PDB file of C-alpha atoms in Angstrom:
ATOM      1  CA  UNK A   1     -30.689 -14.989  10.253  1.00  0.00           C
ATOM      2  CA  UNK A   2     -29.703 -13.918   6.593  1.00  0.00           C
ATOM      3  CA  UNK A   3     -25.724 -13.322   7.395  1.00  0.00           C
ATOM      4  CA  UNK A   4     -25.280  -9.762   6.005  1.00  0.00           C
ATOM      5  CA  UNK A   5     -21.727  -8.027   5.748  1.00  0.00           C
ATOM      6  CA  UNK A   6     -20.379  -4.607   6.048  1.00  0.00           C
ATOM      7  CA  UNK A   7     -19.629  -3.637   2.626  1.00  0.00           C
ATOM      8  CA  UNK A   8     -23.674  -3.312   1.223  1.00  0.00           C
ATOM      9  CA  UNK A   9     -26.850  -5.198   2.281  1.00  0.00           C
ATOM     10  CA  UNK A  10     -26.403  -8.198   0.582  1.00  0.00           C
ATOM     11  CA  UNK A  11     -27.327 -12.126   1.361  1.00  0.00           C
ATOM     12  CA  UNK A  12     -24.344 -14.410   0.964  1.00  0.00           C
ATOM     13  CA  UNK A  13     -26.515 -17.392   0.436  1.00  0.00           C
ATOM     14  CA  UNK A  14     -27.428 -15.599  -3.158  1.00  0.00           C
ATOM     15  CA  UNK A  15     -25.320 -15.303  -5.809  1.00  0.00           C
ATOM     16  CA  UNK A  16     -24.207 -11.591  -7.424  1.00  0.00           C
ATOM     17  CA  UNK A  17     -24.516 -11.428 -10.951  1.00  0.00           C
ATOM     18  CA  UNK A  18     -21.080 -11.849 -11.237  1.00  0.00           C
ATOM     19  CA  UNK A  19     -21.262 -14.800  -9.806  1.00  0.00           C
ATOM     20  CA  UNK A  20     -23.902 -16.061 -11.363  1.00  0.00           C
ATOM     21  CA  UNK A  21     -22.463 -16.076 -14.652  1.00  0.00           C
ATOM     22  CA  UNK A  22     -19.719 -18.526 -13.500  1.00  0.00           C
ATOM     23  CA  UNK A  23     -22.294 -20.699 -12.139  1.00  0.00           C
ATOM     24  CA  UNK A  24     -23.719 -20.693 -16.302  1.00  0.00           C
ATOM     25  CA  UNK A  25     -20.564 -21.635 -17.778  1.00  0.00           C
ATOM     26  CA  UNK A  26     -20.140 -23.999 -14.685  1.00  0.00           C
ATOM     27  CA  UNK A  27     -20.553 -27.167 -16.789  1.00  0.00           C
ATOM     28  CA  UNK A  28     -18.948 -25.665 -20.102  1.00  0.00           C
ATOM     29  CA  UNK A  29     -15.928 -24.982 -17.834  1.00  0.00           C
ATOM     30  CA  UNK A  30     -16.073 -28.597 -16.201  1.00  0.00           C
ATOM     31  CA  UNK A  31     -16.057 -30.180 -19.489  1.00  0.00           C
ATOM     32  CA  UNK A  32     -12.871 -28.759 -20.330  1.00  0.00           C
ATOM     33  CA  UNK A  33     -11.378 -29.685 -17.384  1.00  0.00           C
ATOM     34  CA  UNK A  34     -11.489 -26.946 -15.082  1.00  0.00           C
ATOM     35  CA  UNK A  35     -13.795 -27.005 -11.677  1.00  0.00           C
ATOM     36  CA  UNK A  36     -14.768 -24.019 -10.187  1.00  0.00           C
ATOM     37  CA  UNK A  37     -15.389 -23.857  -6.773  1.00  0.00           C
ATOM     38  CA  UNK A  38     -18.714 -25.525  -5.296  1.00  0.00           C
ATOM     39  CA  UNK A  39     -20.580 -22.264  -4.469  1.00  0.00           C
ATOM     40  CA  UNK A  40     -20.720 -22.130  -8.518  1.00  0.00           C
ATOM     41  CA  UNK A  41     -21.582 -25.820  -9.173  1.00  0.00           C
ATOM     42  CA  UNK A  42     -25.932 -25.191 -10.478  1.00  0.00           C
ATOM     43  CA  UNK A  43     -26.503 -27.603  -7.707  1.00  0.00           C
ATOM     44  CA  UNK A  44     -25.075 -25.411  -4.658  1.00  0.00           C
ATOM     45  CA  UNK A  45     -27.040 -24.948  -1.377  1.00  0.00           C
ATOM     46  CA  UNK A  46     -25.074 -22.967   0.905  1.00  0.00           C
ATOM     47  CA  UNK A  47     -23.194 -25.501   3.046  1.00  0.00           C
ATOM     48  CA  UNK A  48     -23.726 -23.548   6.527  1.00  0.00           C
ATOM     49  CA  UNK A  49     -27.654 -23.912   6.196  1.00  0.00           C
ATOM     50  CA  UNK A  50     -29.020 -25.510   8.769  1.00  0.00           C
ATOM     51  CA  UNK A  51     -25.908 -25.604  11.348  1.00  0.00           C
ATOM     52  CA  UNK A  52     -24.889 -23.634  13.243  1.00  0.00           C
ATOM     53  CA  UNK A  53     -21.843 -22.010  11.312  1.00  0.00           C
ATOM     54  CA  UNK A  54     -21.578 -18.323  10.210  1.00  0.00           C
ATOM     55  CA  UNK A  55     -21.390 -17.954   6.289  1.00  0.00           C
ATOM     56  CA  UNK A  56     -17.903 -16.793   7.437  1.00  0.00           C
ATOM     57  CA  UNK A  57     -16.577 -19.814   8.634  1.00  0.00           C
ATOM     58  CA  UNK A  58     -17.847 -21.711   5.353  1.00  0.00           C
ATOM     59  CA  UNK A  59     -15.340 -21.317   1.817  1.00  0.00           C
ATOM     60  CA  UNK A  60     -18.633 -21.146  -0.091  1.00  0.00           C
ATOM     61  CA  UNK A  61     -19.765 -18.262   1.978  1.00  0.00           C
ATOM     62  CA  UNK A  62     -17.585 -15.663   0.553  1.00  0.00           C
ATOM     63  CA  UNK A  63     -18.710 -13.347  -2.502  1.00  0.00           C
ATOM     64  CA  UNK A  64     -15.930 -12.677  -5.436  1.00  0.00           C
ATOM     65  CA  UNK A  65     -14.352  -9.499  -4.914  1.00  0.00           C
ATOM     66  CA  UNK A  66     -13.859  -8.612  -9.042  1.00  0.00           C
ATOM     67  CA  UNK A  67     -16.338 -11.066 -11.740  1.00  0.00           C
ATOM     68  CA  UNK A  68     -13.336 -10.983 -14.526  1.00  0.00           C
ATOM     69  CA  UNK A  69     -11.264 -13.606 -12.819  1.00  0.00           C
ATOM     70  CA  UNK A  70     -11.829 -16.739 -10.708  1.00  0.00           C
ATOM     71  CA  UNK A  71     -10.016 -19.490  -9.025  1.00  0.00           C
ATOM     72  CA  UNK A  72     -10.984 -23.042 -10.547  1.00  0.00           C
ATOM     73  CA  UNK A  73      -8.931 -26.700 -10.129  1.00  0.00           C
ATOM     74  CA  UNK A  74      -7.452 -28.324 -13.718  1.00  0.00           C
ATOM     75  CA  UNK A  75      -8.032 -31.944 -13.677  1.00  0.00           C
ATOM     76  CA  UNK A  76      -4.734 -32.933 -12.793  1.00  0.00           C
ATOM     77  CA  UNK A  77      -5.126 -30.955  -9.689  1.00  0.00           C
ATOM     78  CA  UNK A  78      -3.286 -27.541 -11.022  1.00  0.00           C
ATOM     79  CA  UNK A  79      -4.871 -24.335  -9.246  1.00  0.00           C
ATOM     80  CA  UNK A  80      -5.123 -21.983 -12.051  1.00  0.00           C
ATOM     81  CA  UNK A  81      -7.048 -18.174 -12.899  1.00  0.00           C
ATOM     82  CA  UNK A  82      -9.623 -18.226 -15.611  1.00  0.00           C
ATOM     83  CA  UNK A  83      -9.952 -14.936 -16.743  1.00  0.00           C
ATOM     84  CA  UNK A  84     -13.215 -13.609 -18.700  1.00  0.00           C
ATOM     85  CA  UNK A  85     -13.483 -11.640 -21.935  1.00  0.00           C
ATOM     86  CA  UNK A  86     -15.486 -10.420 -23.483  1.00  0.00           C
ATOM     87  CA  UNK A  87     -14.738 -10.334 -27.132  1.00  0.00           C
ATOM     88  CA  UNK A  88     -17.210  -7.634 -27.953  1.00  0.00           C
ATOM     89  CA  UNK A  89     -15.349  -4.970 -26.196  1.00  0.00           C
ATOM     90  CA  UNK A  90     -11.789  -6.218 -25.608  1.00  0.00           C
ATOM     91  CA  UNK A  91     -11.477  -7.721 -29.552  1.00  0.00           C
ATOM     92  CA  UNK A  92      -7.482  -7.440 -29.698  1.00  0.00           C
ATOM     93  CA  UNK A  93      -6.901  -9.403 -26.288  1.00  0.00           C
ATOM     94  CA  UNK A  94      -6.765 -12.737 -27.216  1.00  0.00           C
ATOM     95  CA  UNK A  95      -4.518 -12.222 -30.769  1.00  0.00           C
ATOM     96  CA  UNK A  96      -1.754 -10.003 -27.845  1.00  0.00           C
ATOM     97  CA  UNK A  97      -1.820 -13.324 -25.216  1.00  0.00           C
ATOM     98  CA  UNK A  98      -0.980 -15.112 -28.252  1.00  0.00           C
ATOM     99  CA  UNK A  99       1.619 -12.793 -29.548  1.00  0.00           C
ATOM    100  CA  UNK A 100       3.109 -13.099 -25.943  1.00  0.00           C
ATOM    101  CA  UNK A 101       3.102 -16.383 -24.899  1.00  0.00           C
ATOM    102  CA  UNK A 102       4.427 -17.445 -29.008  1.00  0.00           C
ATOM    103  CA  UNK A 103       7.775 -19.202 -29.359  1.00  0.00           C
ATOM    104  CA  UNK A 104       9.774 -16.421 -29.447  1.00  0.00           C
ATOM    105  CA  UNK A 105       8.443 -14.513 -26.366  1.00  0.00           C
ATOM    106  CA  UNK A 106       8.355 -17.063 -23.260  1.00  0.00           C
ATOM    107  CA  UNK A 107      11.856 -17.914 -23.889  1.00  0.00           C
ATOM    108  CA  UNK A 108      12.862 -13.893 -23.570  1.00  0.00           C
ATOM    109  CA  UNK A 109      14.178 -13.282 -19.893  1.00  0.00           C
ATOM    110  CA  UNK A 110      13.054  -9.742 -20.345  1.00  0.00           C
ATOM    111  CA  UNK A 111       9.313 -11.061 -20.732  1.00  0.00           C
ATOM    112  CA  UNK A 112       7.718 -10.880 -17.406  1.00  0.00           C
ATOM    113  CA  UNK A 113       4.159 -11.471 -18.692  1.00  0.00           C
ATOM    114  CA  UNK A 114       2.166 -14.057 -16.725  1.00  0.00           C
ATOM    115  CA  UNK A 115       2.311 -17.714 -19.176  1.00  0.00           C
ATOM    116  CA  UNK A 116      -0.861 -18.558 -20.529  1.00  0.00           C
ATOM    117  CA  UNK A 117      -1.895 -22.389 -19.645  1.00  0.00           C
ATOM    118  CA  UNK A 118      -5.008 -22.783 -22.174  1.00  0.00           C
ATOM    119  CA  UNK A 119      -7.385 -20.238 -23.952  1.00  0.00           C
ATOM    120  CA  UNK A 120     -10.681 -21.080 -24.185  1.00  0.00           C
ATOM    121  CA  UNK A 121     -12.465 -20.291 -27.309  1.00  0.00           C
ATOM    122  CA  UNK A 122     -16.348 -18.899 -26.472  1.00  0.00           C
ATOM    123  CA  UNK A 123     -19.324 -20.971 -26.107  1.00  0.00           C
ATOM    124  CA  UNK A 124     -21.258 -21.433 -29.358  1.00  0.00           C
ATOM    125  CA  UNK A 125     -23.632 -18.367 -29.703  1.00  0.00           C
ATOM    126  CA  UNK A 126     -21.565 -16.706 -27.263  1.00  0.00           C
ATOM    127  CA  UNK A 127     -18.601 -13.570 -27.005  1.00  0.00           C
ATOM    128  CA  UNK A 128     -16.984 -14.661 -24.541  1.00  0.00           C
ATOM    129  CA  UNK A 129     -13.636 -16.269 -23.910  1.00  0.00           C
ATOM    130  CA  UNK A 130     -11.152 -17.620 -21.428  1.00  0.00           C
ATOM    131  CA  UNK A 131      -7.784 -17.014 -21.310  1.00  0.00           C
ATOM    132  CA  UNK A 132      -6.077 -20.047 -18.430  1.00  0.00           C
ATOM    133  CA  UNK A 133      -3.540 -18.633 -16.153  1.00  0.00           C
ATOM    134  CA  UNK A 134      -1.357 -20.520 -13.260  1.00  0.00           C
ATOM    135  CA  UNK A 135      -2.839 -19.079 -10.140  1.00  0.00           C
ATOM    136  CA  UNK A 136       0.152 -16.764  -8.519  1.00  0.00           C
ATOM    137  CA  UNK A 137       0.873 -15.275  -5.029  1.00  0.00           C
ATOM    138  CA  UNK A 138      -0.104 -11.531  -4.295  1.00  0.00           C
ATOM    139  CA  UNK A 139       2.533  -9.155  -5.417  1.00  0.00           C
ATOM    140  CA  UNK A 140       3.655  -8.838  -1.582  1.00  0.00           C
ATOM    141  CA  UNK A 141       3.620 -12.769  -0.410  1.00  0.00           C
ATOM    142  CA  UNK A 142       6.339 -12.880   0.907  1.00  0.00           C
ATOM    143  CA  UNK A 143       6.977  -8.935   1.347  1.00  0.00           C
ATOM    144  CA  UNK A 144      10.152  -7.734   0.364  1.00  0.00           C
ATOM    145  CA  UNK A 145      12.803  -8.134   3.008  1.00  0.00           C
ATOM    146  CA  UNK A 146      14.967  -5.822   1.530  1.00  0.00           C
ATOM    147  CA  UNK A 147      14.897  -2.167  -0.744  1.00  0.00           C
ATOM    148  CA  UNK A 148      17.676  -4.426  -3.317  1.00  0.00           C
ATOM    149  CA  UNK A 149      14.471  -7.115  -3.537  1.00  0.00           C
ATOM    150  CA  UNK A 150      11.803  -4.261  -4.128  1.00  0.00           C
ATOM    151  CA  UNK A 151      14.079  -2.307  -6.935  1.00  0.00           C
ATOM    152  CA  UNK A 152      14.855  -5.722  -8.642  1.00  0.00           C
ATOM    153  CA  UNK A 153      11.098  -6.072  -8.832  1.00  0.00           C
ATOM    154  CA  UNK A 154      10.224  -2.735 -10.424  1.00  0.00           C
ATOM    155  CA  UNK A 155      13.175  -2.453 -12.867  1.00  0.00           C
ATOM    156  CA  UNK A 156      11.421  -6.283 -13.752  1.00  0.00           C
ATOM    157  CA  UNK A 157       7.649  -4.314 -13.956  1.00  0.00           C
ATOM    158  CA  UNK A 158       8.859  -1.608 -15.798  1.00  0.00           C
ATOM    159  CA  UNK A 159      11.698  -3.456 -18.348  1.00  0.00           C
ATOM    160  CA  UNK A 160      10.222  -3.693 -21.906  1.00  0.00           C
ATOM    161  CA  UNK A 161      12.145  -5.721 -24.289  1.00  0.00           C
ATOM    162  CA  UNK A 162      12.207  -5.362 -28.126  1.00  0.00           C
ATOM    163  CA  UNK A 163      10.144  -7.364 -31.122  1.00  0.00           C
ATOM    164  CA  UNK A 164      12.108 -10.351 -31.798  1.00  0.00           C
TER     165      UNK A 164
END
């Protein structure tokens, strides 16, 4: 039985198109040092076939939620983000990360902006890019404990600092 899940008729054991474009740079990415997880490798076959495991109990057997950004494993064993542009309609986004994460900006304690590991210029024949990001916790792991800890991290969301 195909598993199917709440949120759209859909069979886990395929890959959205989302998806499927991380399993086409799968190799591209690999070369570079980055490995995505093994539902993308070109050679996946769902690992709960022919057991007797739900799709749900499997890692592979979960769907991205968003396409722009996945999970993948650096070399040395560093989780990181790779996030996907795409250079056709978000030109400007890669000269900005590199305005931010310049000399002059990381070193700013005003300058909250996620650090950019690597960026990843675009396949030949290709427009799109990856920017390389340290994977982070959710905004709320841990939860704030107290209203001090919650209005120390929106004055830090909402500070701007100056051009150096």
């Amino acid at each position: 039985m195909a598993d199917i899940l709440a949120f759209g008729k859909y069979n886990v054991a395929e890959l959205s198109n989302a998806e499927i474009f991380w399993r086409d740079h799968y190799n591209f990415l690999k070369e570079r040092g980055y490995t995505l997880r093994k539902r993308y490798d070109p050679t996946w076959v769902p690992s709960w076939l022919n057991t007797t495991k739900s799709s749900r109990e499997c890692e592979d057997g979960h769907r991205i939620p968003y396409g722009q950004a996945l999970d993948a494993t650096r070399a040395d064993g560093t989780l990181v983000v790779l996030k996907r542009l795409d250079l056709d309609k978000h030109a400007h986004e890669i000269s900005i990360v590199r305005h931010l994460t310049s000399v002059a900006f990381p070193s700013n304690p005003r300058n909250h902006c996620i650090p950019v590991v690597e960026i990843i210029d675009s396949p030949e024949g290709s427009h799109i890019a990856f920017v390389i990001m340290p994977l982070l916790l959710k905004v709320d792991s841990p939860p704030f404990e107290t209203i001090g800890e919650a209005v120390w991290f929106c004055k830090q969301i909402f500070e701007v600092f100056p051009e150096s």
